[in-house]
Coordinates of C-alpha atoms and ligand atoms in Angstrom, one line a residue:
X34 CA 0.0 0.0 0.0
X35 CA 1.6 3.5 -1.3
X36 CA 0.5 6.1 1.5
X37 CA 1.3 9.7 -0.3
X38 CA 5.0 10.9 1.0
X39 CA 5.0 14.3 3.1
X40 CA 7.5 16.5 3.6
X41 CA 8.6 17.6 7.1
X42 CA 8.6 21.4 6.2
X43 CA 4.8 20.8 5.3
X44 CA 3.9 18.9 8.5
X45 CA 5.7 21.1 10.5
X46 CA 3.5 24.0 9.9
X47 CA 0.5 22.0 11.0
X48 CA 1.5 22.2 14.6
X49 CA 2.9 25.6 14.9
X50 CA 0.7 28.6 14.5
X51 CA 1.6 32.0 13.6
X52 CA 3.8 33.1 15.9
X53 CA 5.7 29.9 15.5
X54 CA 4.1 28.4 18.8
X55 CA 4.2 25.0 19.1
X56 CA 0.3 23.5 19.7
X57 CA 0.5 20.7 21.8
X58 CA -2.9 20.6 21.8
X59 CA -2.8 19.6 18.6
X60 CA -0.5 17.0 19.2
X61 CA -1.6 15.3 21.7
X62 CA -4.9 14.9 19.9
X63 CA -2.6 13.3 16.5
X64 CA -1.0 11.4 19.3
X65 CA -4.3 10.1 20.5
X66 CA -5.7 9.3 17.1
X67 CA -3.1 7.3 16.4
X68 CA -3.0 5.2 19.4
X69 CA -6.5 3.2 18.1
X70 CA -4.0 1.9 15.6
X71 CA -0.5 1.6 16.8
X72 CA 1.5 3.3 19.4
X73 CA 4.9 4.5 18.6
X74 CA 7.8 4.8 20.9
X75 CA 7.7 8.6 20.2
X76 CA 3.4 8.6 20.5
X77 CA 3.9 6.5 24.7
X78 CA 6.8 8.4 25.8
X79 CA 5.1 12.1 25.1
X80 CA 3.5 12.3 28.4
X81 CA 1.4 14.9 30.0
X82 CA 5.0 15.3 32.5
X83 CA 7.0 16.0 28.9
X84 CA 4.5 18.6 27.9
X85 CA 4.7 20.1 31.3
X86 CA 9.0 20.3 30.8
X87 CA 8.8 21.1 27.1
X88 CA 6.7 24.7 27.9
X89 CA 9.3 25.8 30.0
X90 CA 11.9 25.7 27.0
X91 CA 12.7 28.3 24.6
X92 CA 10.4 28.4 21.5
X93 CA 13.5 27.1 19.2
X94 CA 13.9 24.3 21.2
X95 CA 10.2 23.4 21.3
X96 CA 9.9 23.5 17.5
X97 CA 13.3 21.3 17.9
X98 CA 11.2 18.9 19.9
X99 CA 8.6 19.3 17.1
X100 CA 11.1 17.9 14.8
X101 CA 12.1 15.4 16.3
X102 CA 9.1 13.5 16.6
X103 CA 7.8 14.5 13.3
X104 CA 8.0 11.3 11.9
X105 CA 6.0 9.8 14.2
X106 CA 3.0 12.4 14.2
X107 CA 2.9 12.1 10.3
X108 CA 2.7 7.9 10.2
X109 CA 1.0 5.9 12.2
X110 CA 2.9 3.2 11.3
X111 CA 6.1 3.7 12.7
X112 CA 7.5 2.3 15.6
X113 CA 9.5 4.6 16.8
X114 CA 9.0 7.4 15.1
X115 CA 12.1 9.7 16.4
X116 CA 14.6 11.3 14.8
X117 CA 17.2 13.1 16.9
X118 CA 18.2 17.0 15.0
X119 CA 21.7 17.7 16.9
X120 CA 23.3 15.6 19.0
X121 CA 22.9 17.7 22.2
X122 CA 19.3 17.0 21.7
X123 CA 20.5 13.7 23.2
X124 CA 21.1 16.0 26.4
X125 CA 18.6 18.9 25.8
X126 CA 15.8 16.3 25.5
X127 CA 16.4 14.0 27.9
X128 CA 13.4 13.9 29.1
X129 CA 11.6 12.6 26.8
X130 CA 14.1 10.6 25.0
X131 CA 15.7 8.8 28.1
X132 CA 12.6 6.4 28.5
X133 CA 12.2 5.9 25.1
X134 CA 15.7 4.7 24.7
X135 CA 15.9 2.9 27.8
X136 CA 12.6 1.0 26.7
X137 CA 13.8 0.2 23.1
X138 CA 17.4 -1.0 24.1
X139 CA 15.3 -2.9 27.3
X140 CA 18.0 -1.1 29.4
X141 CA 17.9 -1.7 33.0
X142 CA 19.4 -0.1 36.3
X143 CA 23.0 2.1 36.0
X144 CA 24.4 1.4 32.7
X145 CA 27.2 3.1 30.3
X146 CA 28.3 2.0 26.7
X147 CA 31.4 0.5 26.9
X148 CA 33.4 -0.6 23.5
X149 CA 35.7 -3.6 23.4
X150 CA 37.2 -4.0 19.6
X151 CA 39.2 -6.7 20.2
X152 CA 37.9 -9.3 18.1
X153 CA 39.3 -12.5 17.1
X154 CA 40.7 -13.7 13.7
X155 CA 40.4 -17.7 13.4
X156 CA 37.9 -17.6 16.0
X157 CA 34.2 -16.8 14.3
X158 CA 34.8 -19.4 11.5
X159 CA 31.3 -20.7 9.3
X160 CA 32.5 -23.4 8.2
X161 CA 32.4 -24.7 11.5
X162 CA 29.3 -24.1 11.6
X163 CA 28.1 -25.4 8.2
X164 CA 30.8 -26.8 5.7
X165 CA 28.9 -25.1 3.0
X166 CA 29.5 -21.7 4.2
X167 CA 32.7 -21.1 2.3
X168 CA 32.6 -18.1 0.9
X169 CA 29.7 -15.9 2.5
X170 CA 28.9 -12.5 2.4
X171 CA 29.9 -10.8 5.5
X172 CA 29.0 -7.0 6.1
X173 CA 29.6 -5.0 9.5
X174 CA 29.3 -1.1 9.8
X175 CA 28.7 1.6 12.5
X176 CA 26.6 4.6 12.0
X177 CA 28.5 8.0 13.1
X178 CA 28.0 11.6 13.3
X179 CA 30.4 14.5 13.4
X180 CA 30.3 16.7 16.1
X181 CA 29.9 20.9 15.0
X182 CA 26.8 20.1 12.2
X183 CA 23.5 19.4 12.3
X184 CA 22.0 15.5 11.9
X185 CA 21.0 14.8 8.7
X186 CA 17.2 15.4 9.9
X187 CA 17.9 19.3 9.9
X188 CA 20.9 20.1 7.6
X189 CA 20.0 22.4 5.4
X190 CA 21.5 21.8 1.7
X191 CA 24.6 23.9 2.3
X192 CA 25.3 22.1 5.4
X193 CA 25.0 18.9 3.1
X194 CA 26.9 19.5 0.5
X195 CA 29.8 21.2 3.0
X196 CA 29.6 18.0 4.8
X197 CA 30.4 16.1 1.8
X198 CA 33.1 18.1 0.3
X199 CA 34.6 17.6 3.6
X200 CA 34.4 14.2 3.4
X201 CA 35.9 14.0 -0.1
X202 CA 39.2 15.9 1.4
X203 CA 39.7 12.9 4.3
X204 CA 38.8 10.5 1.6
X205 CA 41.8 11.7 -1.1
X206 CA 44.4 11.6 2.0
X207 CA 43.2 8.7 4.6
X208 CA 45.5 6.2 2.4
X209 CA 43.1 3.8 1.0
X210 CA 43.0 3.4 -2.6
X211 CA 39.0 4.1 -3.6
X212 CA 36.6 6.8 -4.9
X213 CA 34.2 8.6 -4.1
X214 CA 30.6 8.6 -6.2
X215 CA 28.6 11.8 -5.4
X216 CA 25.0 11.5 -6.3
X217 CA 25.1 16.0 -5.8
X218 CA 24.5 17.7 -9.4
X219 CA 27.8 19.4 -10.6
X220 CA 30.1 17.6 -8.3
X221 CA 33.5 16.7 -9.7
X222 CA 32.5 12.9 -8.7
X223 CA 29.2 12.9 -9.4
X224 CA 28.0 9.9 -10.9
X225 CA 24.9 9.9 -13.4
X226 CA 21.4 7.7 -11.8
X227 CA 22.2 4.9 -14.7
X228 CA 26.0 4.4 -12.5
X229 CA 24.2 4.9 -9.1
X230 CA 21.5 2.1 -10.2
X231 CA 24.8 -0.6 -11.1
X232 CA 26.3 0.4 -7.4
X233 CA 22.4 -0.3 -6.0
X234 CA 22.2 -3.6 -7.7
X235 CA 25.3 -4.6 -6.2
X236 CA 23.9 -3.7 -2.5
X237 CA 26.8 -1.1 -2.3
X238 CA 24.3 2.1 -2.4
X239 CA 21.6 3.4 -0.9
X240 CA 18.2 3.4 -2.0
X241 CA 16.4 6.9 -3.4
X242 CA 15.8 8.2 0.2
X243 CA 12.7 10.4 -1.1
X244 CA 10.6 7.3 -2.1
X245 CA 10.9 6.2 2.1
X246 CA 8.3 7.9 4.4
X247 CA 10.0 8.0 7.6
X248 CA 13.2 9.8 6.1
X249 CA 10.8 12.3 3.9
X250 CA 8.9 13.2 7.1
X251 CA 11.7 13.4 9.3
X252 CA 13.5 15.5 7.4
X253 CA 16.8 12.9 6.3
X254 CA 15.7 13.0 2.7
X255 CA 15.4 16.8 2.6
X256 CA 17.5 18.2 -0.4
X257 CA 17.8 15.2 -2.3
X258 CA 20.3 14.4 -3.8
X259 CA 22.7 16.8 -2.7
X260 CA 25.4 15.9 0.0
X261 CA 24.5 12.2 -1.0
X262 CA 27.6 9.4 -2.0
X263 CA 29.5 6.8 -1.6
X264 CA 33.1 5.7 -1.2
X265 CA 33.9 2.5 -2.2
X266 CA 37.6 1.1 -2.2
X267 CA 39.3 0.0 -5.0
X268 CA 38.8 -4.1 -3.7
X269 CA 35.0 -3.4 -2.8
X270 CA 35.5 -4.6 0.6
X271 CA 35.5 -1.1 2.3
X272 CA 32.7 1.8 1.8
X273 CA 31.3 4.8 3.4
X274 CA 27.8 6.0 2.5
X275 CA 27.7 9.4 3.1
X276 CA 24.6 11.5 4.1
X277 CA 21.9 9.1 4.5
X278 CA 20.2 8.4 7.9
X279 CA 23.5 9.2 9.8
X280 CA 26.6 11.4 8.5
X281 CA 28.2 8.8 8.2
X282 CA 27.5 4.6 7.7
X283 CA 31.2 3.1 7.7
X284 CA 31.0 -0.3 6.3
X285 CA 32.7 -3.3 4.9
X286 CA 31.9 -6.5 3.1
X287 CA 33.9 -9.1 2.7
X288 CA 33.3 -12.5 1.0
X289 CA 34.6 -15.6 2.9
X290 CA 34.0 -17.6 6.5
X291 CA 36.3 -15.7 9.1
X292 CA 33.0 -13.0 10.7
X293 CA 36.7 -11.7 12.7
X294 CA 37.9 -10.1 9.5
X295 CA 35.6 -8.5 8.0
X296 CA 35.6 -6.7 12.0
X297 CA 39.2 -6.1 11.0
X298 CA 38.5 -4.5 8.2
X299 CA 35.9 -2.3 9.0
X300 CA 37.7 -1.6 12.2
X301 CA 41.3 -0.4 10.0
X302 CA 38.8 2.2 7.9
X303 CA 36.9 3.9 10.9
X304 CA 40.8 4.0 12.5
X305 CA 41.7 5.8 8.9
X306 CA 39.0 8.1 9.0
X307 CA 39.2 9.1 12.8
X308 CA 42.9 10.1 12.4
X309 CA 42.1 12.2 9.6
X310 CA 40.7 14.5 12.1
X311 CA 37.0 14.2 12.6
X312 CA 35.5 13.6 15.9
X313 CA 32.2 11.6 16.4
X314 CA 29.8 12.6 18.9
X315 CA 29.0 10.3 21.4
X316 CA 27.1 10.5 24.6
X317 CA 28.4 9.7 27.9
X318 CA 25.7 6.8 28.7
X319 CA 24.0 5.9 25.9
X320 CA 27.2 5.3 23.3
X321 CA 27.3 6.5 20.1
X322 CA 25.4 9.1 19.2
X323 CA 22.7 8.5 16.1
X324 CA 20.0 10.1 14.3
X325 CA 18.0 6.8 15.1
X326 CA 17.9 6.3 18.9
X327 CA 17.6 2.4 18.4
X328 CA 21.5 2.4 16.7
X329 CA 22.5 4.0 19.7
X330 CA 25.3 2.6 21.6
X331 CA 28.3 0.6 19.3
X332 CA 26.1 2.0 16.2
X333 CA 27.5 -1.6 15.0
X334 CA 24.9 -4.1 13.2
X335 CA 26.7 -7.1 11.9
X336 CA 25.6 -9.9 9.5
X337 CA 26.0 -12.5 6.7
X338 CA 23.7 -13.1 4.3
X339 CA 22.7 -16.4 4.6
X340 CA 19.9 -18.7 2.9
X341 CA 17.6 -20.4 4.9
X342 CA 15.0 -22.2 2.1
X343 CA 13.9 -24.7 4.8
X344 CA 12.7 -22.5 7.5
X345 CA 10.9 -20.5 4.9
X346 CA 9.7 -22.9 2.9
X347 CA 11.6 -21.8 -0.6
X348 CA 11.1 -17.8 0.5
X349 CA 7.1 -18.2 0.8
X350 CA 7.3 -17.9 4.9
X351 CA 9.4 -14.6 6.0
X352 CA 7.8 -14.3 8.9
X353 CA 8.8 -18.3 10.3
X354 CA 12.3 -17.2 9.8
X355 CA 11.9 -13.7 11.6
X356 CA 10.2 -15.3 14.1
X357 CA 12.9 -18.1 15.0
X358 CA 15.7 -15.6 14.6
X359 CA 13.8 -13.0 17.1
X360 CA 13.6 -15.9 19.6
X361 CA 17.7 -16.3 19.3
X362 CA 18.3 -12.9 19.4
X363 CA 18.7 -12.2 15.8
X364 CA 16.8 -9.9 13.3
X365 CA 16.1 -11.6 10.0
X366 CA 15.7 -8.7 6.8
X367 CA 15.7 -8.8 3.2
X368 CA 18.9 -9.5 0.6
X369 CA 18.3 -5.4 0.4
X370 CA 18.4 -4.9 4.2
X371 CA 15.3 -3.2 6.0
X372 CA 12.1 -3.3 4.4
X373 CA 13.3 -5.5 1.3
X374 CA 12.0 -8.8 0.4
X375 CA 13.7 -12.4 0.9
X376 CA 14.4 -14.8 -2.0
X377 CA 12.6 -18.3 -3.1
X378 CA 15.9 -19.6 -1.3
X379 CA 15.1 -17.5 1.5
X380 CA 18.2 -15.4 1.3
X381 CA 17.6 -13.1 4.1
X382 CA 20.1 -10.4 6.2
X383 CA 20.7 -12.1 9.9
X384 CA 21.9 -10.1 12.3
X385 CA 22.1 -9.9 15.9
X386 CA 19.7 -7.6 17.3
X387 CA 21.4 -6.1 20.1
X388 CA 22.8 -2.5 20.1
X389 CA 23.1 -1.2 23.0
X390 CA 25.1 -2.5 26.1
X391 CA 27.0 -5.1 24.2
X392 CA 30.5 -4.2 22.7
X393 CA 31.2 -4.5 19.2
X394 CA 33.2 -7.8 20.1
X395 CA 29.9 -9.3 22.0
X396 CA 28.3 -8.4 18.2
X397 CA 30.5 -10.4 16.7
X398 CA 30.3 -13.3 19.2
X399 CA 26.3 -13.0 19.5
X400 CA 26.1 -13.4 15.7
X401 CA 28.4 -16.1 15.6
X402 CA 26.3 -18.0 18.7
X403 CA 23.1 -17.4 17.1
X404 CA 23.9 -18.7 13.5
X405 CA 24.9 -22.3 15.2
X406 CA 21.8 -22.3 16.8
X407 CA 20.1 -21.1 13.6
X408 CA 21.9 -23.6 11.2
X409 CA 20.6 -26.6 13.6
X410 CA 17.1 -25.8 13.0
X411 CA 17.5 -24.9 9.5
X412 CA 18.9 -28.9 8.9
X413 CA 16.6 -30.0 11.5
X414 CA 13.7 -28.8 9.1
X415 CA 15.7 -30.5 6.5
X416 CA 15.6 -34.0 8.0
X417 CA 12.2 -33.3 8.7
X418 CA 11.2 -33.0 5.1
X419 CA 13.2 -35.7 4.5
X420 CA 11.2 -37.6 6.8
X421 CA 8.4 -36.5 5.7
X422 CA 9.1 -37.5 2.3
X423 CA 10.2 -40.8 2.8
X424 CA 6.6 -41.6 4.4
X425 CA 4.6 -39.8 1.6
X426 CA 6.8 -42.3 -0.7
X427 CA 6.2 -45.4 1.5
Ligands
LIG551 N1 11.8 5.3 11.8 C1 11.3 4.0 11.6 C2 10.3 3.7 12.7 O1 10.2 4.4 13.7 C3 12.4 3.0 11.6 C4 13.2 2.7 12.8 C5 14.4 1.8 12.7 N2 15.1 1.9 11.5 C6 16.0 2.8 11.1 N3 16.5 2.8 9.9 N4 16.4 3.7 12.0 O2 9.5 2.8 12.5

């Protein structure tokens, strides 16, 4: 179902009046409305207590609450429905956004991110697992933000394309042989939609962020295309998208059975872009600091693609696989990551699910403990259909 796509500048005005007042009258009844259907993080957390705090601010920061939560009061089908504008608001609005992260990450009691990077080569190996999984892909990235501009929710298109061109001066002098693909019109990289597709079909690229509600609402799409690219290193194990949900998504992929390397790998390029100057903001408590409260903490998701044509029964049954992988931990997506569709081998994105108060090396090590336990039950439904076969013949 195609619901129509609104802009964040548009819903915006709906809840301000005049004098650029926030009504919360108005929002609490959207808030309301919506809860008949499905209650965001965003929609439970704005309590009557919130309102009460949020009055006493200055009116820039209450139209900066606004915008944060603007997703949310434009769908009523997101779950979340945040999306943070600076990254003080992760101090500013603490309020609000403290119980809403500590539900999400099911945090409990005193806790503080810690990181831990030291990850085993030799260790995480899939063909102990599963003989077959000789040469799988493997991706890892973390999601970061530099500190002194805006998130990507509220960069106007000067900040973007700034942002980039910064970006393009660490990428010609970090030392990795790569380039760098700008999707920006007139930029000395820019690549033409026709190349952009080719880099999409290969899962490098990000999808056209303006067909996506959340980040149209929210504001992350704003100014499309312009800031938007990729780097991708001359071997095509290494990448960094930049300007889509976060500044920054450092990632690599890397074909094979070790899960410790490609950790390596991504580990040696967000080493080679932190030297090269920039500083990522983070928050004392809650870890890294992104536009998305639920990659908060390592900002690390991890996985193989992996296909799994028992448990879905050739692709037909997503939602078996999603369901067994939930109870282990894991989050089971689409070849094309969120929202995108599995195969009729059930191909399907597994990664652990865990973001916050695990260290990138407990990532690694969940993933790896979850796939064992995953890989029994696939061959289990194996032999079962084996079985089951065998008496359907006798
Ligand atoms: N904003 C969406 C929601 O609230 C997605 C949340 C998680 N995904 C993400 N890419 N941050 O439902």
């Amino acid at each position: 179902m195609s619901q129509k796509i609104f802009e964040k500048k548009d819903v915006r005005k709906l809840y301000l009046d005049d004098q650029g007042n926030v009504d919360y009258t108005k929002i609490q009844a959207r808030w309301e409305e919506f809860k008949k259907n499905k209650v965001s993080l965003a929609n439970k957390h704005f309590t009557q207590q919130v309102v009460e705090k949020a009055k006493t601010l200055s009116q820039e920061d209450q139209q900066r609450l606004l915008d944060i939560m603007i997703e949310g009061l434009t769908y009523n089908d997101s779950s979340v429905g945040i999306a943070a504008t600076r990254p003080e608001d992760y101090d500013l609005f603490l309020f609000y956004l403290e119980p809403l992260i500590r539900e999400y990450h099911k945090i409990e009691g005193q806790t503080k991110q810690e990181h831990d990077w030291n990850i085993p080569v030799g260790e995480y190996v899939l063909t102990n697992i599963d003989p077959k999984l000789e040469k799988v892909s493997m991706r890892a990235r973390v999601a970061r933000n530099v500190v002194g501009y805006s998130l990507p929710s509220s960069m106007d298109k000067d900040e973007r394309i700034k942002f980039e061109n910064q970006m393009v001066e660490v990428f010609e002098k970090f030392g990795f042989p790569g380039k760098y693909h700008s999707l920006t019109p007139g930029h000395k990289n820019f690549i033409s939609d026709q190349e952009a597709d080719v880099l999409r079909n290969k899962h490098f690229l990000f999808i056209n962020m303006t067909h996506d509600n959340c980040l149209m609402s929210n504001g992350v799409a704003s100014d499309w295309p312009y800031g938007r690219g990729i780097w991708i290193s001359e071997d095509e194990t290494k990448m960094v998208w930049v300007g889509e949900e976060d500044h920054l998504r450092i990632i690599s992929i890397v074909q094979g059975n070790d899960l410790g390397k490609v950790d390596q790998s991504l580990n040696e390029l967000l080493t080679g872009i932190e030297k090269s100057g920039l500083k990522f903001a983070e928050h004392p408590t809650y870890g890294i600091i992104t536009t998305c409260p639920t990659n908060m903490g390592t900002g690390k998701r991890q996985s193989i693609l992996g296909k799994f044509p028992n448990i879905t029964k050739g692709g037909k049954d997503e939602a078996n696989l999603k369901d067994i992988a939930k109870s282990l931990g894991l989050q089971a997506r689409g070849i094309g990551g969120e929202h995108s569709n599995m195969d009729s081998e059930g191909t399907a994105d597994i990664s652990p699910s865990a973001r916050f108060g695990v260290t990138e090396a407990i990532v690694t090590k969940r993933l790896y403990e979850g796939l064992i336990k995953l890989y029994e039950i696939e061959r289990n439904e194996t032999n079962e259909k084996k079985r089951q076969n065998c008496c359907n013949t006798f």
